[in-house]
Coordinates of C-alpha atoms in Angstrom, one line a residue:
Chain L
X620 CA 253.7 173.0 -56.2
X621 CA 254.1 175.9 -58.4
X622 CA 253.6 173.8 -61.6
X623 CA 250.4 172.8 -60.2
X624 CA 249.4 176.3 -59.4
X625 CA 250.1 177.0 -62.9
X626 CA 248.7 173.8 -64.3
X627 CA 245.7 174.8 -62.2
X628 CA 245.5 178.5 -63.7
X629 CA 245.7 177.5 -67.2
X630 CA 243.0 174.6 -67.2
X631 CA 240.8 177.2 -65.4
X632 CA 241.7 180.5 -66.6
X633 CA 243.9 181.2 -69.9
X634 CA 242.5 182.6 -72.4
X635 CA 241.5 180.2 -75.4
X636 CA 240.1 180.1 -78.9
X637 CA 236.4 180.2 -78.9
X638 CA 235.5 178.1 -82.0
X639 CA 234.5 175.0 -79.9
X640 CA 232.1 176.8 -77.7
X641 CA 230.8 178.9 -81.1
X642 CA 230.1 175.3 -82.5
X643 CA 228.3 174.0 -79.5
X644 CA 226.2 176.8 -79.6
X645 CA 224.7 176.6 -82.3
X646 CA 224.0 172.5 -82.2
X647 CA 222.7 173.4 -79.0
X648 CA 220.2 175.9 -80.1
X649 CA 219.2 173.7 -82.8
X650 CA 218.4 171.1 -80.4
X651 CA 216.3 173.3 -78.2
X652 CA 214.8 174.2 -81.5
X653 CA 213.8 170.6 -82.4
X654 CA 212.6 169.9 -78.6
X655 CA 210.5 173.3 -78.8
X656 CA 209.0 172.5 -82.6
X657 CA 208.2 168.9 -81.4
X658 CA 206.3 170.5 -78.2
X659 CA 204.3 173.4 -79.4
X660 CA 201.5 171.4 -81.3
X661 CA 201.3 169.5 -77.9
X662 CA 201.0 173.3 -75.5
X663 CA 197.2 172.7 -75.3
X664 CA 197.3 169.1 -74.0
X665 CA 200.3 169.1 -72.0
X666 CA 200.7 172.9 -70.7
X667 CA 197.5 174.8 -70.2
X668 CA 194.3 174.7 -67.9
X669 CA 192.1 172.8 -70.9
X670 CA 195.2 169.6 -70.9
X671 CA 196.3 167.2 -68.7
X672 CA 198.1 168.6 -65.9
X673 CA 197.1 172.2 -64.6
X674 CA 199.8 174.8 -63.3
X675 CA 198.4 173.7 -59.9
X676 CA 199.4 169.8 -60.4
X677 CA 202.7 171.4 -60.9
X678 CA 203.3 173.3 -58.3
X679 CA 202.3 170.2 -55.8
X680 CA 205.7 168.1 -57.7
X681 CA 207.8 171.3 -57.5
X682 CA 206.2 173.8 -54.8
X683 CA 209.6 175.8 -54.8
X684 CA 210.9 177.3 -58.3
X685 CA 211.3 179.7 -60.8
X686 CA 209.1 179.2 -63.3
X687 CA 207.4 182.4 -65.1
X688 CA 204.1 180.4 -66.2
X689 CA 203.5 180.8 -62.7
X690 CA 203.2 184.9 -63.4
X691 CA 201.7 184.4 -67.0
X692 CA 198.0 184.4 -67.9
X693 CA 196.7 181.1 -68.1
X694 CA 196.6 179.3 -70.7
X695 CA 199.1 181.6 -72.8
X696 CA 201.5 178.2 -73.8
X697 CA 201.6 178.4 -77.2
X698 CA 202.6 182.0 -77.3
X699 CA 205.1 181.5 -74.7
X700 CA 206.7 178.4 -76.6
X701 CA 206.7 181.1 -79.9
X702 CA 208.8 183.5 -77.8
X703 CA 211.1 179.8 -76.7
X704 CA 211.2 179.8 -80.2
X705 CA 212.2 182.5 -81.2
X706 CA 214.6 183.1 -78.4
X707 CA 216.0 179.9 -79.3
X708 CA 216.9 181.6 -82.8
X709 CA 219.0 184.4 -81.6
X710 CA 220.8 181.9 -79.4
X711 CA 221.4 179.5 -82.5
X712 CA 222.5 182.2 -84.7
X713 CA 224.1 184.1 -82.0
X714 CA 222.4 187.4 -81.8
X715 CA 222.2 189.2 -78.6
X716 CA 223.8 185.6 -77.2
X717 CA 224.5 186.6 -73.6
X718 CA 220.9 188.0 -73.2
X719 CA 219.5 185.0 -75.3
X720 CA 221.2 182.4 -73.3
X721 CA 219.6 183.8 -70.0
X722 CA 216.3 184.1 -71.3
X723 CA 217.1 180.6 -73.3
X724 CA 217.9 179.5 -69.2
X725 CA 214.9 180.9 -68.0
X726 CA 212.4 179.7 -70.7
X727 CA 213.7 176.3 -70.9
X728 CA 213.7 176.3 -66.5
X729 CA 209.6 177.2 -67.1
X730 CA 208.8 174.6 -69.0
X731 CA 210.5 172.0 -67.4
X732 CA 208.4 172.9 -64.2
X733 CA 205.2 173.4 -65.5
X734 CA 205.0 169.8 -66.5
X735 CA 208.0 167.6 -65.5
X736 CA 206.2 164.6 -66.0
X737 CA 207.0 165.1 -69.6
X738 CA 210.9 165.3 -69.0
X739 CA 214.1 163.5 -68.8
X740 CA 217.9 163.6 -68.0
X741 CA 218.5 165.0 -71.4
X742 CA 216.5 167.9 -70.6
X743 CA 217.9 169.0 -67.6
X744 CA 221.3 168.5 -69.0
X745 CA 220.1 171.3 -71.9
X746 CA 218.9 173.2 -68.6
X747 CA 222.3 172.8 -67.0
X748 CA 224.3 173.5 -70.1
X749 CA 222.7 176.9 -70.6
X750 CA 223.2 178.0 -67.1
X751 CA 226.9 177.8 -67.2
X752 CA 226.4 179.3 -70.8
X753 CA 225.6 182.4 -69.4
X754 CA 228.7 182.8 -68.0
X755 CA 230.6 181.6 -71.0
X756 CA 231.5 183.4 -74.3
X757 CA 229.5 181.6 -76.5
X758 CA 228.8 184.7 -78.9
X759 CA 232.5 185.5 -79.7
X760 CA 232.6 182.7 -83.0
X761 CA 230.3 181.7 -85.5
X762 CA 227.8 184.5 -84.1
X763 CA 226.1 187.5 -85.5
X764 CA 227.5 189.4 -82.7
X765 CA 231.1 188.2 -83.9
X766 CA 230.1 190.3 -87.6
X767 CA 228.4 192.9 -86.2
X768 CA 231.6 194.0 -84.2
X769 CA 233.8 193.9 -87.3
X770 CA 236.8 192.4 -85.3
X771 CA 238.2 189.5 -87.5
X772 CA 241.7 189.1 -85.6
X773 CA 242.2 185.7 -83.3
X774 CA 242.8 187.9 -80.0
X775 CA 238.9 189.3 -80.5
X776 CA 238.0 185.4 -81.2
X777 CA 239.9 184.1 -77.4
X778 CA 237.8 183.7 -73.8
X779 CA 238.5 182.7 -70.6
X780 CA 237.7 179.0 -70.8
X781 CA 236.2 178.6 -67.1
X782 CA 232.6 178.2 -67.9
X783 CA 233.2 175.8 -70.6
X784 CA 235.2 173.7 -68.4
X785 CA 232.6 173.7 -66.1
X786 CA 229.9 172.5 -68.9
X787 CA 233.0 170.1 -69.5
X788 CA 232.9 168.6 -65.9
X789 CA 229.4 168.5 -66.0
X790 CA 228.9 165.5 -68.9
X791 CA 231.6 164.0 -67.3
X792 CA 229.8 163.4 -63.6
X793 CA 227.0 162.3 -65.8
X794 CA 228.7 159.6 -67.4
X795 CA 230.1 158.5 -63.7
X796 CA 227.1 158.4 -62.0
X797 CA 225.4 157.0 -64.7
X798 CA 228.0 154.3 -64.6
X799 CA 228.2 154.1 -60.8
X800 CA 224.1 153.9 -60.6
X801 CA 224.2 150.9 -63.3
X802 CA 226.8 149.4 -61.5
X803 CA 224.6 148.7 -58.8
X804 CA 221.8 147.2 -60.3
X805 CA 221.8 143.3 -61.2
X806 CA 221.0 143.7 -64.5
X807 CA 223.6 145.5 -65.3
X808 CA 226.0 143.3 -63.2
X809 CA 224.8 140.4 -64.6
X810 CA 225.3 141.7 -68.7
X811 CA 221.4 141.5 -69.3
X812 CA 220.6 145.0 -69.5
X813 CA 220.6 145.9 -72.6
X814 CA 218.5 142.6 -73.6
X815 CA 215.8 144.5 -71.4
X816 CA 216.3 147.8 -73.2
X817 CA 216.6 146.7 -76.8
X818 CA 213.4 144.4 -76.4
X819 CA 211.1 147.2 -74.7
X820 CA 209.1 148.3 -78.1
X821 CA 208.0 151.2 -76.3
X822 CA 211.4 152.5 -76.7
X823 CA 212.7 150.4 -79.8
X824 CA 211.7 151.7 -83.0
X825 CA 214.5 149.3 -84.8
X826 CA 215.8 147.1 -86.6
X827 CA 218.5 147.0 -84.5
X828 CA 221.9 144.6 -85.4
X829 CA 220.1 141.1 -84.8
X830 CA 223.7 139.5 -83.9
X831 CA 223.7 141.9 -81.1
X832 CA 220.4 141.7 -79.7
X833 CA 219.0 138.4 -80.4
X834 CA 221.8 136.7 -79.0
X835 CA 223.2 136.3 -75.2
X836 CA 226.9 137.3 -76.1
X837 CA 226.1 140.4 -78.5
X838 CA 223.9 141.3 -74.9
X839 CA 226.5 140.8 -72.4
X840 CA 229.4 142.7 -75.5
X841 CA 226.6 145.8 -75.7
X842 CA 225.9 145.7 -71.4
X843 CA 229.6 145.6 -70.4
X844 CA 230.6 147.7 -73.1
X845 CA 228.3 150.5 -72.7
X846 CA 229.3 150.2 -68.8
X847 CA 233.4 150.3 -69.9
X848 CA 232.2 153.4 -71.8
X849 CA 230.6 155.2 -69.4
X850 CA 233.9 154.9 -66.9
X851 CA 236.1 155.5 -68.8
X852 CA 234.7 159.2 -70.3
X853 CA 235.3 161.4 -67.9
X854 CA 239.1 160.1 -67.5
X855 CA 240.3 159.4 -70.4
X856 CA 238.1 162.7 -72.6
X857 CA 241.0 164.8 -71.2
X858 CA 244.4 163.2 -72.2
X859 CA 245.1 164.1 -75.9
X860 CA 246.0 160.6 -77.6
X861 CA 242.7 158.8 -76.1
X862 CA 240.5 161.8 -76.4
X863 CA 239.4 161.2 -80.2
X864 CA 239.3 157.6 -79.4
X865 CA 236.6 158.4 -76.5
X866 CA 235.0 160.8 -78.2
X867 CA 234.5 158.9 -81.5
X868 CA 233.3 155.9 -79.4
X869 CA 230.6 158.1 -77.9
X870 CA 229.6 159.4 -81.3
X871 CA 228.9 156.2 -82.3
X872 CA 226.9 155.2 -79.3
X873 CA 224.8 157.9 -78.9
X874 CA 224.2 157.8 -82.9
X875 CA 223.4 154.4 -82.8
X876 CA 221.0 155.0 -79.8
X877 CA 219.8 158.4 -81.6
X878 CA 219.1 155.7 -85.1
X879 CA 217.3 153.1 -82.9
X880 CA 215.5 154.2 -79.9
X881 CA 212.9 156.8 -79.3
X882 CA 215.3 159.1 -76.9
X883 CA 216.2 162.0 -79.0
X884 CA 216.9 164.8 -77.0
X885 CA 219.4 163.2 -74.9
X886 CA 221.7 161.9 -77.6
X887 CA 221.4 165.5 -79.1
X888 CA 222.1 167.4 -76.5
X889 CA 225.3 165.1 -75.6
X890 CA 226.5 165.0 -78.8
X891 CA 226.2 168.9 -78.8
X892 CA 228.2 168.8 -75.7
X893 CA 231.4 166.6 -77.7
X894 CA 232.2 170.0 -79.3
X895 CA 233.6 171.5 -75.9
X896 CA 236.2 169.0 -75.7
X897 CA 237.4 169.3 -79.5
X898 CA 240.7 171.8 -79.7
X899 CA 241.0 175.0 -81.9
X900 CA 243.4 173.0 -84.3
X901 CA 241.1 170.0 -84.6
X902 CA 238.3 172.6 -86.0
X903 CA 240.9 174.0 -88.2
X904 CA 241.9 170.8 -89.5
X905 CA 238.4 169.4 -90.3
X906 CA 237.0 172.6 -91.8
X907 CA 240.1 172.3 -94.3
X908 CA 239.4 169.0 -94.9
X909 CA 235.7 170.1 -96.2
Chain Q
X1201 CA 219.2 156.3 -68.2
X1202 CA 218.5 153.1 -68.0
X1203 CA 220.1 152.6 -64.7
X1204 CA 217.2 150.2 -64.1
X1205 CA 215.9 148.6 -67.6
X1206 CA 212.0 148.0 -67.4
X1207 CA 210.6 144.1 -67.3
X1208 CA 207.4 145.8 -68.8
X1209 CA 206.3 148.1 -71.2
X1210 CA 203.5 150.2 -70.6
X1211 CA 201.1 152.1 -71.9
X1212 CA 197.7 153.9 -71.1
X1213 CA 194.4 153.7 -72.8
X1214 CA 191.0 155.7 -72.4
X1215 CA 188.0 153.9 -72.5
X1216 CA 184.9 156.5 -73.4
X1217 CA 181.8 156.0 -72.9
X1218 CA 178.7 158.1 -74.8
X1219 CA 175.5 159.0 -74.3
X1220 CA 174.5 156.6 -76.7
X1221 CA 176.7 153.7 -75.4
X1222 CA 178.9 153.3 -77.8
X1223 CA 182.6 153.1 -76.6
X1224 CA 185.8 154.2 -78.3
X1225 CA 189.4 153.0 -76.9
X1226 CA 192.1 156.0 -77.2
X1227 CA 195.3 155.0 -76.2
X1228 CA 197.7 157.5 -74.7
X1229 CA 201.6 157.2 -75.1
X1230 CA 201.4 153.7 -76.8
X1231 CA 204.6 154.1 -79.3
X1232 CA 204.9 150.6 -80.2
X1233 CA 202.1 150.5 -83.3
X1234 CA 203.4 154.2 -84.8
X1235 CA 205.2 155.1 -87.6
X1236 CA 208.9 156.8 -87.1
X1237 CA 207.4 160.5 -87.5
X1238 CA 204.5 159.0 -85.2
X1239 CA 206.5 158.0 -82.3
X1240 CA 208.9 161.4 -82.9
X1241 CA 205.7 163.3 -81.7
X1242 CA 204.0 160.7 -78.8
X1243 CA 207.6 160.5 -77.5
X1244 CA 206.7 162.9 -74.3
X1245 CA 202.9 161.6 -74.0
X1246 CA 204.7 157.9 -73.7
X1247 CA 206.9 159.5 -71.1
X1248 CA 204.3 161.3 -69.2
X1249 CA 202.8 157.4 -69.1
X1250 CA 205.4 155.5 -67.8
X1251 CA 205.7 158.4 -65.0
X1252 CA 202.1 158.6 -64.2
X1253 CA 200.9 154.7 -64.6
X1254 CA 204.1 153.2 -63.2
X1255 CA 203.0 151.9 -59.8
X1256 CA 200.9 154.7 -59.9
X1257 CA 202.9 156.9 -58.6
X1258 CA 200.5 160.0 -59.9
X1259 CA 197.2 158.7 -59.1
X1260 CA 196.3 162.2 -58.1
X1261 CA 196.9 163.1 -62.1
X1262 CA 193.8 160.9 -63.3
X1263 CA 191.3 162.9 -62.8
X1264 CA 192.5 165.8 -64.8
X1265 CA 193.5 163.3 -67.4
X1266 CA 190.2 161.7 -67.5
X1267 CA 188.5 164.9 -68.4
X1268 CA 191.2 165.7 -70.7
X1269 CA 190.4 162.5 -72.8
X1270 CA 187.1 163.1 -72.4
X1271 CA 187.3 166.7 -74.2
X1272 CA 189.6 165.3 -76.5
X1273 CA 187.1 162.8 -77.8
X1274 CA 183.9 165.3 -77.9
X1275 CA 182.9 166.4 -81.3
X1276 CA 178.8 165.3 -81.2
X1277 CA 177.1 167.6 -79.1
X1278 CA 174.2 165.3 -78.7
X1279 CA 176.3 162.5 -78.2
X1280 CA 179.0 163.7 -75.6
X1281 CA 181.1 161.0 -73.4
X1282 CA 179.8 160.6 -69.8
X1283 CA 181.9 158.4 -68.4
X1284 CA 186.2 157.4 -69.0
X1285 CA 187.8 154.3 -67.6
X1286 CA 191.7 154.7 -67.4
X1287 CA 193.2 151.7 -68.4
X1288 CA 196.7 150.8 -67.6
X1289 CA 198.0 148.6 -70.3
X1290 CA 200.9 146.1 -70.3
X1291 CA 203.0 143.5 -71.5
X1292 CA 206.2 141.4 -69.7
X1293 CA 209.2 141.3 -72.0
X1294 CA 209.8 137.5 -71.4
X1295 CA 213.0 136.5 -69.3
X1296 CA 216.6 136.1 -71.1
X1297 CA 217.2 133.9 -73.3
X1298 CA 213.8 132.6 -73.9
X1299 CA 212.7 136.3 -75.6
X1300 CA 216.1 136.5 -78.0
X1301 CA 213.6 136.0 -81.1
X1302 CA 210.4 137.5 -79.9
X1303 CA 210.1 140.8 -82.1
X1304 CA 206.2 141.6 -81.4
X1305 CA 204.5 141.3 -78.0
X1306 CA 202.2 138.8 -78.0
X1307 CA 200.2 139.0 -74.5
X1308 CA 199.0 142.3 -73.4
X1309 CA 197.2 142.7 -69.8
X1310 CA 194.8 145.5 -68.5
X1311 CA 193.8 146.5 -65.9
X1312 CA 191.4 149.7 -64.7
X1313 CA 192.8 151.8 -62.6
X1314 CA 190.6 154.7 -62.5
X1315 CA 186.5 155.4 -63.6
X1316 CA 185.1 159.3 -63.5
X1317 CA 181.4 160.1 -64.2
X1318 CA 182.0 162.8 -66.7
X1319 CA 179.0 166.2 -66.5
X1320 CA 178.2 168.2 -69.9
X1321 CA 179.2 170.8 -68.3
X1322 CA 182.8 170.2 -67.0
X1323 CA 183.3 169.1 -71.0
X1324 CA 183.0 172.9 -72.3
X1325 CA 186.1 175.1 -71.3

């Protein structure tokens, strides 16, 4: 009992390099960055009175929220998605980071609910991600905070870990239920779900492997193996010997989906993610091996 | 995502109207005739679509949309659009295995789904 107390302490609590969550940071903040630079040329059509869906239409999907464009001028997107923008900076670069991650949280919440129409899972994983990065010490590495405080040693680098482990849980449930929802569709049951989703050219920009697409048994090896995938993440990401394995088979999936399919933000913002789960050595060791 | 693969894809087109009765077709969120950097940028117009024309789920969205595409496509002022049909545009992606090979749709259907009467002055803003 007591070796699970203290088990249970040291997963939650002990104080750990910072490197990983320094990392995710700042491929975080560079995908918020691509998301906003992709959106502001569209602020007039998608996020002011003049576009397609007023602040009104919005509050009738999500009548209960937090979202500050319902306290701004009208009409005042594209100078709000500036501010995103820049806000988005100091959180790459890690200025200010706790303050920019709130106001990161906040933004990001707003624009999300003045037009959800426009959004998906990947999205409000980047909304999730930054919530629990408030709480987390994502400024400590690889941050202009770090230089500015002029404290080099390791103990100034270490954190308590809790937060991350919480963004850590977080991917995980989505690779469950993600599995568990697929699980109950026929498609998926039946190893002809990804023949569906690799010949939907509203999605597909291609090529795509033709051995795997165009024929039934590189459908059924990409349907059952994106399902083994998915279950077997959030077990197996935490043991040491199968976590590079895991990890390196998501990479690859989410790359290939990144090289092939019109879903970018998603495969960004998960890939990000993969950072949390990496160790202090295994940084170490790749940044000698550059 | 994904849980439930679409059978169809689906886009949306404007049809507008002028004063002089010519027509133009504008389609909205259709990714599948774009360039890389093209479909980069329609990405969340496509998405906004599939939401909105997907059993029309957001029917109450078309009439904002409708006068969206119509200010979007005024640039004569003695020629401005007066009227936008929403079209909902799609194609089935042919059953297993008889689609393996099929790299380009090759039927497309269309159907209106919703027709506004569009005044000078709602197109000035």
């Amino acid at each position: 009992m007591t070796t699970l107390v203290r088990y249970w302490d040291a997963f939650w609590f002990r104080a750990r390099s910072t490197k990983p969550l320094g990392l995710f940071r700042i491929a975080l903040g560079l995908t918020i960055l691509q998301k906003m630079l992709l959106l502001l040329p569209l602020a007039d059509d998608f996020f002011s009175e003049r576009g397609m869906f007023t602040l009104e239409m919005s509050r009738r999907v999500f009548p209960n929220r937090l979202c500050l464009f319902d306290f701004l001028p009208s009409d005042c997107a594209v100078v709000f998605f500036c501010a995103t923008i820049l806000i988005a900076v100091f959180f790459t670069a890690g200025l200010l980071t706790r303050v920019a991650t709130a106001l990161l949280y906040v933004a990001m919440a707003s624009v999300e609910y003045r037009n959800p129409l426009l959004f998906d899972s990947g999205d409000r994983l980047v909304i999730l991600l930054l919530f629990f990065g408030m709480f987390a010490p994502l400024g400590r590495s690889f941050s202009v905070d770090r230089l500015l405080k002029r404290d080099c040693s390791k103990e100034a680098e270490a954190g308590p870990i809790w937060a991350a482990r919480l963004m850590q849980l977080q991917i995980c449930a989505m690779y469950f239920w993600s599995a568990y929802a697929k699980l109950n569709q026929k498609s998926w049951s039946s190893g002809e779900a990804m023949y569906w989703i690799s010949h939907n050219l509203q999605y597909v920009r291609g090529p795509m492997p033709q051995l795997l697409v165009n024929t039934m048994e590189g459908v059924h090896l990409l349907t059952y193996g994106t399902l083994a995938f998915e279950m077997s993440f959030p077990f197996l990401v935490w043991f040491g010997p199968t976590r590079k394995y895991v990890l390196f088979a998501g990479l690859l999936f989410h790359l290939a989906i990144l090289g092939s399919m019109d879903i970018p933000t998603f495969q960004l913002v998960v890939l990000s993610s993969y950072l949390l789960f990496l160790g202090d050595e295994e940084i170490t060791a790749f940044g000698r091996t550059r | 995502m994904f849980a439930r693969p679409g059978v169809q894809t689906i886009y949306m087109e404007a049809r507008i109207r002028y004063r002089d009765g010519a027509q133009n077709l504008w389609p909205i969120g259709r990714q599948d005739n774009l360039n890389w950097v093209g479909r980069l940028q329609n990405e969340r117009a496509h998405k906004m679509m599939e939401y909105a024309f997907d059993k029309n789920r957001y029917s109450w969205i078309y009439p904002q949309i409708a006068l969206w595409a119509a200010r979007r496509n005024f640039s004569d002022a003695d020629n401005p659009p007066v009227s936008i049909d929403l079209v909902r545009r799609w194609s089935g992606i042919p059953e297993p295995p008889a689609g393996l090979n099929i790299s380009a749709i090759t039927k497309r259907y269309g159907e209106i789904v919703y027709t506004q009467t569009i005044r000078s002055d709602e197109l000035q803003i």
